[in-house]
Amino acid sequence: MPVADTSPLISGVAERYASSLFEVALEAGKVDAIGAALDGFQALIDESADLKRLVLSPVFTAEDQTNALVALAQKAGLDALVTNFLKVVAGNRRLFALPGMIKAYRQIAAAHRGEVTADVTSAHALTAEQDSELKAALKGVTGKDVTLAVTVDPSILGGLIVKVGSRQIDTSLRTKLSTLKLALKEVG
């Protein structure tokens, strides 16, 4: 039986929670600090299979999730606003949407600063020079400062996939090879 697509639900939940956190952070004058703390927490999730399971699995009780996250947040020295945010999210059984909330917060904060976020997929990590060249090129196209959210995916083989708003530019080698393979099938 296919699983229902819950991404719009997660997206809506994520945006509401991120928006609320942003308003509190803005009022406290901590927009960038909260963003950095959330990025750090996302890195912890990405590095730990156990933490990822705790965040995404409905098997754990809200109390277990809350206690574990509060202990982790205190050990990591996270801002009290972030710790309280994690308590609310866990208490409301919305931890499954936490990665989306962190991404939505980044986008809201970037928009507040007059920046636009570009999701970039690369076959390997970008050098500092490549990073600044890509930012400059995208600024020329968008007319705004650009923040890069880079994901490394070796399966694209080479090149980049860049998403800015509703636009996508795919220069990946995987896509070029697929296009070539399709063209050769049509010729043969």
PDB file of N, CA and C in Angstrom, residues 58-157:
ATOM      1  N   PRO A  58       7.851   8.009  15.412  1.00  0.00           N
ATOM      2  CA  PRO A  58       6.680   8.224  16.274  1.00  0.00           C
ATOM      3  C   PRO A  58       6.635   7.240  17.445  1.00  0.00           C
ATOM      4  N   VAL A  59       7.610   6.333  17.532  1.00  0.00           N
ATOM      5  CA  VAL A  59       7.620   5.316  18.578  1.00  0.00           C
ATOM      6  C   VAL A  59       7.880   5.929  19.954  1.00  0.00           C
ATOM      7  N   PHE A  60       8.710   6.969  20.007  1.00  0.00           N
ATOM      8  CA  PHE A  60       9.052   7.594  21.274  1.00  0.00           C
ATOM      9  C   PHE A  60       7.911   8.484  21.751  1.00  0.00           C
ATOM     10  N   THR A  61       7.729   8.539  23.061  1.00  0.00           N
ATOM     11  CA  THR A  61       6.686   9.410  23.609  1.00  0.00           C
ATOM     12  C   THR A  61       7.159  10.860  23.525  1.00  0.00           C
ATOM     13  N   ALA A  62       6.209  11.777  23.595  1.00  0.00           N
ATOM     14  CA  ALA A  62       6.534  13.207  23.574  1.00  0.00           C
ATOM     15  C   ALA A  62       7.431  13.546  24.762  1.00  0.00           C
ATOM     16  N   GLU A  63       7.158  12.909  25.898  1.00  0.00           N
ATOM     17  CA  GLU A  63       7.958  13.172  27.100  1.00  0.00           C
ATOM     18  C   GLU A  63       9.399  12.703  26.909  1.00  0.00           C
ATOM     19  N   ASP A  64       9.577  11.503  26.335  1.00  0.00           N
ATOM     20  CA  ASP A  64      10.931  10.986  26.079  1.00  0.00           C
ATOM     21  C   ASP A  64      11.680  11.899  25.112  1.00  0.00           C
ATOM     22  N   GLN A  65      10.994  12.309  24.048  1.00  0.00           N
ATOM     23  CA  GLN A  65      11.623  13.185  23.067  1.00  0.00           C
ATOM     24  C   GLN A  65      12.000  14.522  23.699  1.00  0.00           C
ATOM     25  N   THR A  66      11.090  15.082  24.468  1.00  0.00           N
ATOM     26  CA  THR A  66      11.344  16.377  25.105  1.00  0.00           C
ATOM     27  C   THR A  66      12.532  16.291  26.055  1.00  0.00           C
ATOM     28  N   ASN A  67      12.534  15.274  26.923  1.00  0.00           N
ATOM     29  CA  ASN A  67      13.633  15.125  27.890  1.00  0.00           C
ATOM     30  C   ASN A  67      14.975  14.956  27.192  1.00  0.00           C
ATOM     31  N   ALA A  68      15.001  14.126  26.159  1.00  0.00           N
ATOM     32  CA  ALA A  68      16.259  13.888  25.440  1.00  0.00           C
ATOM     33  C   ALA A  68      16.746  15.152  24.737  1.00  0.00           C
ATOM     34  N   LEU A  69      15.837  15.867  24.092  1.00  0.00           N
ATOM     35  CA  LEU A  69      16.228  17.074  23.362  1.00  0.00           C
ATOM     36  C   LEU A  69      16.669  18.193  24.296  1.00  0.00           C
ATOM     37  N   VAL A  70      15.998  18.344  25.419  1.00  0.00           N
ATOM     38  CA  VAL A  70      16.394  19.375  26.383  1.00  0.00           C
ATOM     39  C   VAL A  70      17.789  19.067  26.923  1.00  0.00           C
ATOM     40  N   ALA A  71      18.037  17.804  27.272  1.00  0.00           N
ATOM     41  CA  ALA A  71      19.368  17.426  27.762  1.00  0.00           C
ATOM     42  C   ALA A  71      20.432  17.685  26.701  1.00  0.00           C
ATOM     43  N   LEU A  72      20.134  17.335  25.469  1.00  0.00           N
ATOM     44  CA  LEU A  72      21.084  17.550  24.375  1.00  0.00           C
ATOM     45  C   LEU A  72      21.315  19.035  24.126  1.00  0.00           C
ATOM     46  N   ALA A  73      20.238  19.812  24.140  1.00  0.00           N
ATOM     47  CA  ALA A  73      20.347  21.256  23.912  1.00  0.00           C
ATOM     48  C   ALA A  73      21.183  21.919  25.000  1.00  0.00           C
ATOM     49  N   GLN A  74      20.994  21.498  26.243  1.00  0.00           N
ATOM     50  CA  GLN A  74      21.771  22.072  27.344  1.00  0.00           C
ATOM     51  C   GLN A  74      23.237  21.675  27.229  1.00  0.00           C
ATOM     52  N   LYS A  75      23.490  20.418  26.873  1.00  0.00           N
ATOM     53  CA  LYS A  75      24.874  19.947  26.721  1.00  0.00           C
ATOM     54  C   LYS A  75      25.563  20.684  25.570  1.00  0.00           C
ATOM     55  N   ALA A  76      24.810  20.962  24.501  1.00  0.00           N
ATOM     56  CA  ALA A  76      25.367  21.658  23.340  1.00  0.00           C
ATOM     57  C   ALA A  76      25.447  23.162  23.570  1.00  0.00           C
ATOM     58  N   GLY A  77      24.870  23.644  24.674  1.00  0.00           N
ATOM     59  CA  GLY A  77      24.912  25.071  24.977  1.00  0.00           C
ATOM     60  C   GLY A  77      24.029  25.910  24.059  1.00  0.00           C
ATOM     61  N   LEU A  78      22.914  25.338  23.615  1.00  0.00           N
ATOM     62  CA  LEU A  78      22.015  26.074  22.728  1.00  0.00           C
ATOM     63  C   LEU A  78      21.289  27.180  23.477  1.00  0.00           C
ATOM     64  N   ASP A  79      20.944  28.227  22.772  1.00  0.00           N
ATOM     65  CA  ASP A  79      20.204  29.361  23.309  1.00  0.00           C
ATOM     66  C   ASP A  79      18.901  28.871  23.933  1.00  0.00           C
ATOM     67  N   ALA A  80      18.472  29.543  25.004  1.00  0.00           N
ATOM     68  CA  ALA A  80      17.240  29.162  25.702  1.00  0.00           C
ATOM     69  C   ALA A  80      16.027  29.213  24.774  1.00  0.00           C
ATOM     70  N   LEU A  81      16.026  30.154  23.822  1.00  0.00           N
ATOM     71  CA  LEU A  81      14.907  30.229  22.865  1.00  0.00           C
ATOM     72  C   LEU A  81      14.813  28.951  22.039  1.00  0.00           C
ATOM     73  N   VAL A  82      15.958  28.453  21.599  1.00  0.00           N
ATOM     74  CA  VAL A  82      15.978  27.223  20.794  1.00  0.00           C
ATOM     75  C   VAL A  82      15.552  26.037  21.652  1.00  0.00           C
ATOM     76  N   THR A  83      16.036  25.980  22.880  1.00  0.00           N
ATOM     77  CA  THR A  83      15.658  24.893  23.782  1.00  0.00           C
ATOM     78  C   THR A  83      14.150  24.898  24.020  1.00  0.00           C
ATOM     79  N   ASN A  84      13.583  26.077  24.281  1.00  0.00           N
ATOM     80  CA  ASN A  84      12.132  26.175  24.488  1.00  0.00           C
ATOM     81  C   ASN A  84      11.372  25.803  23.224  1.00  0.00           C
ATOM     82  N   PHE A  85      11.894  26.215  22.077  1.00  0.00           N
ATOM     83  CA  PHE A  85      11.275  25.870  20.801  1.00  0.00           C
ATOM     84  C   PHE A  85      11.239  24.346  20.631  1.00  0.00           C
ATOM     85  N   LEU A  86      12.365  23.683  20.919  1.00  0.00           N
ATOM     86  CA  LEU A  86      12.417  22.220  20.806  1.00  0.00           C
ATOM     87  C   LEU A  86      11.429  21.563  21.763  1.00  0.00           C
ATOM     88  N   LYS A  87      11.274  22.124  22.970  1.00  0.00           N
ATOM     89  CA  LYS A  87      10.303  21.592  23.936  1.00  0.00           C
ATOM     90  C   LYS A  87       8.881  21.663  23.369  1.00  0.00           C
ATOM     91  N   VAL A  88       8.539  22.813  22.799  1.00  0.00           N
ATOM     92  CA  VAL A  88       7.188  22.999  22.240  1.00  0.00           C
ATOM     93  C   VAL A  88       6.959  22.039  21.079  1.00  0.00           C
ATOM     94  N   VAL A  89       7.936  21.957  20.180  1.00  0.00           N
ATOM     95  CA  VAL A  89       7.804  21.086  19.010  1.00  0.00           C
ATOM     96  C   VAL A  89       7.645  19.629  19.447  1.00  0.00           C
ATOM     97  N   ALA A  90       8.480  19.186  20.378  1.00  0.00           N
ATOM     98  CA  ALA A  90       8.394  17.800  20.856  1.00  0.00           C
ATOM     99  C   ALA A  90       7.081  17.572  21.611  1.00  0.00           C
ATOM    100  N   GLY A  91       6.697  18.516  22.456  1.00  0.00           N
ATOM    101  CA  GLY A  91       5.462  18.385  23.226  1.00  0.00           C
ATOM    102  C   GLY A  91       4.230  18.307  22.350  1.00  0.00           C
ATOM    103  N   ASN A  92       4.285  18.965  21.199  1.00  0.00           N
ATOM    104  CA  ASN A  92       3.155  18.942  20.263  1.00  0.00           C
ATOM    105  C   ASN A  92       3.255  17.813  19.239  1.00  0.00           C
ATOM    106  N   ARG A  93       4.226  16.917  19.420  1.00  0.00           N
ATOM    107  CA  ARG A  93       4.425  15.753  18.525  1.00  0.00           C
ATOM    108  C   ARG A  93       4.674  16.192  17.080  1.00  0.00           C
ATOM    109  N   ARG A  94       5.495  17.225  16.888  1.00  0.00           N
ATOM    110  CA  ARG A  94       5.794  17.735  15.553  1.00  0.00           C
ATOM    111  C   ARG A  94       7.275  17.613  15.208  1.00  0.00           C
ATOM    112  N   LEU A  95       8.006  16.798  15.945  1.00  0.00           N
ATOM    113  CA  LEU A  95       9.441  16.678  15.676  1.00  0.00           C
ATOM    114  C   LEU A  95       9.741  16.170  14.273  1.00  0.00           C
ATOM    115  N   PHE A  96       8.824  15.383  13.706  1.00  0.00           N
ATOM    116  CA  PHE A  96       9.028  14.861  12.354  1.00  0.00           C
ATOM    117  C   PHE A  96       9.231  16.000  11.349  1.00  0.00           C
ATOM    118  N   ALA A  97       8.718  17.188  11.652  1.00  0.00           N
ATOM    119  CA  ALA A  97       8.822  18.333  10.742  1.00  0.00           C
ATOM    120  C   ALA A  97       9.982  19.264  11.098  1.00  0.00           C
ATOM    121  N   LEU A  98      10.792  18.907  12.108  1.00  0.00           N
ATOM    122  CA  LEU A  98      11.870  19.792  12.549  1.00  0.00           C
ATOM    123  C   LEU A  98      12.857  20.157  11.442  1.00  0.00           C
ATOM    124  N   PRO A  99      13.337  19.213  10.617  1.00  0.00           N
ATOM    125  CA  PRO A  99      14.246  19.626   9.537  1.00  0.00           C
ATOM    126  C   PRO A  99      13.603  20.657   8.598  1.00  0.00           C
ATOM    127  N   GLY A 100      12.312  20.501   8.306  1.00  0.00           N
ATOM    128  CA  GLY A 100      11.603  21.472   7.479  1.00  0.00           C
ATOM    129  C   GLY A 100      11.469  22.814   8.178  1.00  0.00           C
ATOM    130  N   MET A 101      11.285  22.786   9.509  1.00  0.00           N
ATOM    131  CA  MET A 101      11.189  24.024  10.280  1.00  0.00           C
ATOM    132  C   MET A 101      12.508  24.796  10.222  1.00  0.00           C
ATOM    133  N   ILE A 102      13.604  24.067  10.336  1.00  0.00           N
ATOM    134  CA  ILE A 102      14.921  24.709  10.298  1.00  0.00           C
ATOM    135  C   ILE A 102      15.156  25.331   8.931  1.00  0.00           C
ATOM    136  N   LYS A 103      14.799  24.610   7.885  1.00  0.00           N
ATOM    137  CA  LYS A 103      14.953  25.140   6.522  1.00  0.00           C
ATOM    138  C   LYS A 103      14.057  26.367   6.314  1.00  0.00           C
ATOM    139  N   ALA A 104      12.818  26.287   6.794  1.00  0.00           N
ATOM    140  CA  ALA A 104      11.887  27.413   6.651  1.00  0.00           C
ATOM    141  C   ALA A 104      12.386  28.629   7.428  1.00  0.00           C
ATOM    142  N   TYR A 105      12.957  28.410   8.608  1.00  0.00           N
ATOM    143  CA  TYR A 105      13.499  29.526   9.394  1.00  0.00           C
ATOM    144  C   TYR A 105      14.614  30.221   8.612  1.00  0.00           C
ATOM    145  N   ARG A 106      15.506  29.409   8.008  1.00  0.00           N
ATOM    146  CA  ARG A 106      16.591  29.986   7.199  1.00  0.00           C
ATOM    147  C   ARG A 106      16.033  30.872   6.093  1.00  0.00           C
ATOM    148  N   GLN A 107      14.994  30.389   5.423  1.00  0.00           N
ATOM    149  CA  GLN A 107      14.399  31.146   4.314  1.00  0.00           C
ATOM    150  C   GLN A 107      13.743  32.435   4.801  1.00  0.00           C
ATOM    151  N   ILE A 108      13.042  32.370   5.922  1.00  0.00           N
ATOM    152  CA  ILE A 108      12.389  33.561   6.468  1.00  0.00           C
ATOM    153  C   ILE A 108      13.437  34.590   6.883  1.00  0.00           C
ATOM    154  N   ALA A 109      14.497  34.138   7.548  1.00  0.00           N
ATOM    155  CA  ALA A 109      15.559  35.042   7.996  1.00  0.00           C
ATOM    156  C   ALA A 109      16.273  35.666   6.798  1.00  0.00           C
ATOM    157  N   ALA A 110      16.521  34.865   5.761  1.00  0.00           N
ATOM    158  CA  ALA A 110      17.189  35.381   4.556  1.00  0.00           C
ATOM    159  C   ALA A 110      16.316  36.430   3.871  1.00  0.00           C
ATOM    160  N   ALA A 111      15.023  36.166   3.776  1.00  0.00           N
ATOM    161  CA  ALA A 111      14.104  37.131   3.152  1.00  0.00           C
ATOM    162  C   ALA A 111      14.076  38.432   3.958  1.00  0.00           C
ATOM    163  N   HIS A 112      14.138  38.314   5.270  1.00  0.00           N
ATOM    164  CA  HIS A 112      14.149  39.494   6.143  1.00  0.00           C
ATOM    165  C   HIS A 112      15.403  40.346   5.887  1.00  0.00           C
ATOM    166  N   ARG A 113      16.513  39.681   5.599  1.00  0.00           N
ATOM    167  CA  ARG A 113      17.765  40.389   5.316  1.00  0.00           C
ATOM    168  C   ARG A 113      17.834  40.859   3.863  1.00  0.00           C
ATOM    169  N   GLY A 114      16.805  40.563   3.062  1.00  0.00           N
ATOM    170  CA  GLY A 114      16.818  40.931   1.651  1.00  0.00           C
ATOM    171  C   GLY A 114      17.636  39.974   0.808  1.00  0.00           C
ATOM    172  N   GLU A 115      17.820  38.762   1.321  1.00  0.00           N
ATOM    173  CA  GLU A 115      18.572  37.737   0.595  1.00  0.00           C
ATOM    174  C   GLU A 115      17.613  36.710   0.023  1.00  0.00           C
ATOM    175  N   VAL A 116      18.121  35.970  -0.922  1.00  0.00           N
ATOM    176  CA  VAL A 116      17.367  34.853  -1.457  1.00  0.00           C
ATOM    177  C   VAL A 116      18.232  33.610  -1.237  1.00  0.00           C
ATOM    178  N   THR A 117      17.603  32.483  -0.976  1.00  0.00           N
ATOM    179  CA  THR A 117      18.345  31.248  -0.743  1.00  0.00           C
ATOM    180  C   THR A 117      18.324  30.394  -1.996  1.00  0.00           C
ATOM    181  N   ALA A 118      19.482  29.902  -2.356  1.00  0.00           N
ATOM    182  CA  ALA A 118      19.599  28.988  -3.489  1.00  0.00           C
ATOM    183  C   ALA A 118      19.965  27.610  -2.951  1.00  0.00           C
ATOM    184  N   ASP A 119      19.179  26.604  -3.324  1.00  0.00           N
ATOM    185  CA  ASP A 119      19.507  25.217  -2.979  1.00  0.00           C
ATOM    186  C   ASP A 119      20.414  24.690  -4.063  1.00  0.00           C
ATOM    187  N   VAL A 120      21.623  24.301  -3.684  1.00  0.00           N
ATOM    188  CA  VAL A 120      22.629  23.856  -4.646  1.00  0.00           C
ATOM    189  C   VAL A 120      22.993  22.411  -4.345  1.00  0.00           C
ATOM    190  N   THR A 121      22.940  21.573  -5.369  1.00  0.00           N
ATOM    191  CA  THR A 121      23.399  20.199  -5.248  1.00  0.00           C
ATOM    192  C   THR A 121      24.651  20.073  -6.092  1.00  0.00           C
ATOM    193  N   SER A 122      25.705  19.580  -5.470  1.00  0.00           N
ATOM    194  CA  SER A 122      26.997  19.450  -6.136  1.00  0.00           C
ATOM    195  C   SER A 122      27.525  18.035  -5.925  1.00  0.00           C
ATOM    196  N   ALA A 123      28.326  17.560  -6.871  1.00  0.00           N
ATOM    197  CA  ALA A 123      28.895  16.222  -6.748  1.00  0.00           C
ATOM    198  C   ALA A 123      29.954  16.173  -5.651  1.00  0.00           C
ATOM    199  N   HIS A 124      30.543  17.322  -5.338  1.00  0.00           N
ATOM    200  CA  HIS A 124      31.557  17.403  -4.284  1.00  0.00           C
ATOM    201  C   HIS A 124      31.441  18.759  -3.598  1.00  0.00           C
ATOM    202  N   ALA A 125      32.051  18.903  -2.439  1.00  0.00           N
ATOM    203  CA  ALA A 125      31.989  20.163  -1.697  1.00  0.00           C
ATOM    204  C   ALA A 125      32.589  21.295  -2.522  1.00  0.00           C
ATOM    205  N   LEU A 126      31.985  22.467  -2.444  1.00  0.00           N
ATOM    206  CA  LEU A 126      32.482  23.623  -3.183  1.00  0.00           C
ATOM    207  C   LEU A 126      33.655  24.250  -2.440  1.00  0.00           C
ATOM    208  N   THR A 127      34.647  24.712  -3.185  1.00  0.00           N
ATOM    209  CA  THR A 127      35.743  25.457  -2.581  1.00  0.00           C
ATOM    210  C   THR A 127      35.228  26.852  -2.253  1.00  0.00           C
ATOM    211  N   ALA A 128      35.969  27.582  -1.459  1.00  0.00           N
ATOM    212  CA  ALA A 128      35.572  28.952  -1.107  1.00  0.00           C
ATOM    213  C   ALA A 128      35.466  29.807  -2.369  1.00  0.00           C
ATOM    214  N   GLU A 129      36.380  29.591  -3.315  1.00  0.00           N
ATOM    215  CA  GLU A 129      36.370  30.358  -4.565  1.00  0.00           C
ATOM    216  C   GLU A 129      35.119  30.022  -5.391  1.00  0.00           C
ATOM    217  N   GLN A 130      34.798  28.738  -5.510  1.00  0.00           N
ATOM    218  CA  GLN A 130      33.609  28.329  -6.252  1.00  0.00           C
ATOM    219  C   GLN A 130      32.345  28.873  -5.583  1.00  0.00           C
ATOM    220  N   ASP A 131      32.332  28.838  -4.264  1.00  0.00           N
ATOM    221  CA  ASP A 131      31.200  29.351  -3.495  1.00  0.00           C
ATOM    222  C   ASP A 131      30.974  30.826  -3.804  1.00  0.00           C
ATOM    223  N   SER A 132      32.041  31.635  -3.749  1.00  0.00           N
ATOM    224  CA  SER A 132      31.887  33.077  -3.985  1.00  0.00           C
ATOM    225  C   SER A 132      31.554  33.369  -5.448  1.00  0.00           C
ATOM    226  N   GLU A 133      32.113  32.600  -6.401  1.00  0.00           N
ATOM    227  CA  GLU A 133      31.779  32.789  -7.816  1.00  0.00           C
ATOM    228  C   GLU A 133      30.304  32.487  -8.084  1.00  0.00           C
ATOM    229  N   LEU A 134      29.811  31.414  -7.472  1.00  0.00           N
ATOM    230  CA  LEU A 134      28.407  31.043  -7.661  1.00  0.00           C
ATOM    231  C   LEU A 134      27.484  32.100  -7.046  1.00  0.00           C
ATOM    232  N   LYS A 135      27.837  32.590  -5.863  1.00  0.00           N
ATOM    233  CA  LYS A 135      27.043  33.648  -5.230  1.00  0.00           C
ATOM    234  C   LYS A 135      26.999  34.895  -6.116  1.00  0.00           C
ATOM    235  N   ALA A 136      28.156  35.264  -6.676  1.00  0.00           N
ATOM    236  CA  ALA A 136      28.226  36.451  -7.531  1.00  0.00           C
ATOM    237  C   ALA A 136      27.378  36.263  -8.792  1.00  0.00           C
ATOM    238  N   ALA A 137      27.468  35.078  -9.404  1.00  0.00           N
ATOM    239  CA  ALA A 137      26.687  34.802 -10.616  1.00  0.00           C
ATOM    240  C   ALA A 137      25.184  34.842 -10.317  1.00  0.00           C
ATOM    241  N   LEU A 138      24.789  34.253  -9.198  1.00  0.00           N
ATOM    242  CA  LEU A 138      23.371  34.235  -8.842  1.00  0.00           C
ATOM    243  C   LEU A 138      22.871  35.622  -8.435  1.00  0.00           C
ATOM    244  N   LYS A 139      23.736  36.421  -7.840  1.00  0.00           N
ATOM    245  CA  LYS A 139      23.354  37.796  -7.502  1.00  0.00           C
ATOM    246  C   LYS A 139      23.090  38.583  -8.785  1.00  0.00           C
ATOM    247  N   GLY A 140      23.906  38.318  -9.817  1.00  0.00           N
ATOM    248  CA  GLY A 140      23.695  38.977 -11.099  1.00  0.00           C
ATOM    249  C   GLY A 140      22.356  38.616 -11.722  1.00  0.00           C
ATOM    250  N   VAL A 141      21.917  37.385 -11.515  1.00  0.00           N
ATOM    251  CA  VAL A 141      20.648  36.916 -12.077  1.00  0.00           C
ATOM    252  C   VAL A 141      19.455  37.407 -11.250  1.00  0.00           C
ATOM    253  N   THR A 142      19.572  37.324  -9.904  1.00  0.00           N
ATOM    254  CA  THR A 142      18.433  37.642  -9.040  1.00  0.00           C
ATOM    255  C   THR A 142      18.381  39.108  -8.620  1.00  0.00           C
ATOM    256  N   GLY A 143      19.530  39.768  -8.642  1.00  0.00           N
ATOM    257  CA  GLY A 143      19.580  41.149  -8.175  1.00  0.00           C
ATOM    258  C   GLY A 143      19.586  41.263  -6.662  1.00  0.00           C
ATOM    259  N   LYS A 144      19.717  40.142  -5.954  1.00  0.00           N
ATOM    260  CA  LYS A 144      19.741  40.129  -4.486  1.00  0.00           C
ATOM    261  C   LYS A 144      20.953  39.346  -4.008  1.00  0.00           C
ATOM    262  N   ASP A 145      21.328  39.581  -2.750  1.00  0.00           N
ATOM    263  CA  ASP A 145      22.370  38.749  -2.155  1.00  0.00           C
ATOM    264  C   ASP A 145      21.827  37.333  -2.046  1.00  0.00           C
ATOM    265  N   VAL A 146      22.696  36.360  -2.275  1.00  0.00           N
ATOM    266  CA  VAL A 146      22.265  34.968  -2.306  1.00  0.00           C
ATOM    267  C   VAL A 146      22.978  34.174  -1.217  1.00  0.00           C
ATOM    268  N   THR A 147      22.193  33.411  -0.459  1.00  0.00           N
ATOM    269  CA  THR A 147      22.727  32.476   0.514  1.00  0.00           C
ATOM    270  C   THR A 147      22.634  31.093  -0.113  1.00  0.00           C
ATOM    271  N   LEU A 148      23.712  30.323  -0.021  1.00  0.00           N
ATOM    272  CA  LEU A 148      23.720  28.986  -0.612  1.00  0.00           C
ATOM    273  C   LEU A 148      23.451  27.921   0.442  1.00  0.00           C
ATOM    274  N   ALA A 149      22.540  27.017   0.134  1.00  0.00           N
ATOM    275  CA  ALA A 149      22.311  25.826   0.946  1.00  0.00           C
ATOM    276  C   ALA A 149      22.817  24.666   0.091  1.00  0.00           C
ATOM    277  N   VAL A 150      24.056  24.239   0.366  1.00  0.00           N
ATOM    278  CA  VAL A 150      24.722  23.253  -0.494  1.00  0.00           C
ATOM    279  C   VAL A 150      24.532  21.844   0.057  1.00  0.00           C
ATOM    280  N   THR A 151      24.141  20.942  -0.847  1.00  0.00           N
ATOM    281  CA  THR A 151      24.028  19.522  -0.546  1.00  0.00           C
ATOM    282  C   THR A 151      24.989  18.793  -1.462  1.00  0.00           C
ATOM    283  N   VAL A 152      25.780  17.897  -0.900  1.00  0.00           N
ATOM    284  CA  VAL A 152      26.701  17.110  -1.711  1.00  0.00           C
ATOM    285  C   VAL A 152      26.033  15.788  -2.057  1.00  0.00           C
ATOM    286  N   ASP A 153      25.957  15.507  -3.369  1.00  0.00           N
ATOM    287  CA  ASP A 153      25.345  14.277  -3.865  1.00  0.00           C
ATOM    288  C   ASP A 153      26.218  13.718  -4.984  1.00  0.00           C
ATOM    289  N   PRO A 154      27.108  12.778  -4.651  1.00  0.00           N
ATOM    290  CA  PRO A 154      28.024  12.238  -5.662  1.00  0.00           C
ATOM    291  C   PRO A 154      27.310  11.582  -6.846  1.00  0.00           C
ATOM    292  N   SER A 155      26.044  11.216  -6.697  1.00  0.00           N
ATOM    293  CA  SER A 155      25.332  10.526  -7.777  1.00  0.00           C
ATOM    294  C   SER A 155      25.084  11.424  -8.985  1.00  0.00           C
ATOM    295  N   ILE A 156      25.237  12.761  -8.847  1.00  0.00           N
ATOM    296  CA  ILE A 156      25.042  13.630 -10.013  1.00  0.00           C
ATOM    297  C   ILE A 156      26.294  13.658 -10.887  1.00  0.00           C
ATOM    298  N   LEU A 157      27.363  13.020 -10.409  1.00  0.00           N
ATOM    299  CA  LEU A 157      28.619  12.809 -11.131  1.00  0.00           C
ATOM    300  C   LEU A 157      29.459  14.072 -11.302  1.00  0.00           C
TER     301      LEU A 157
END
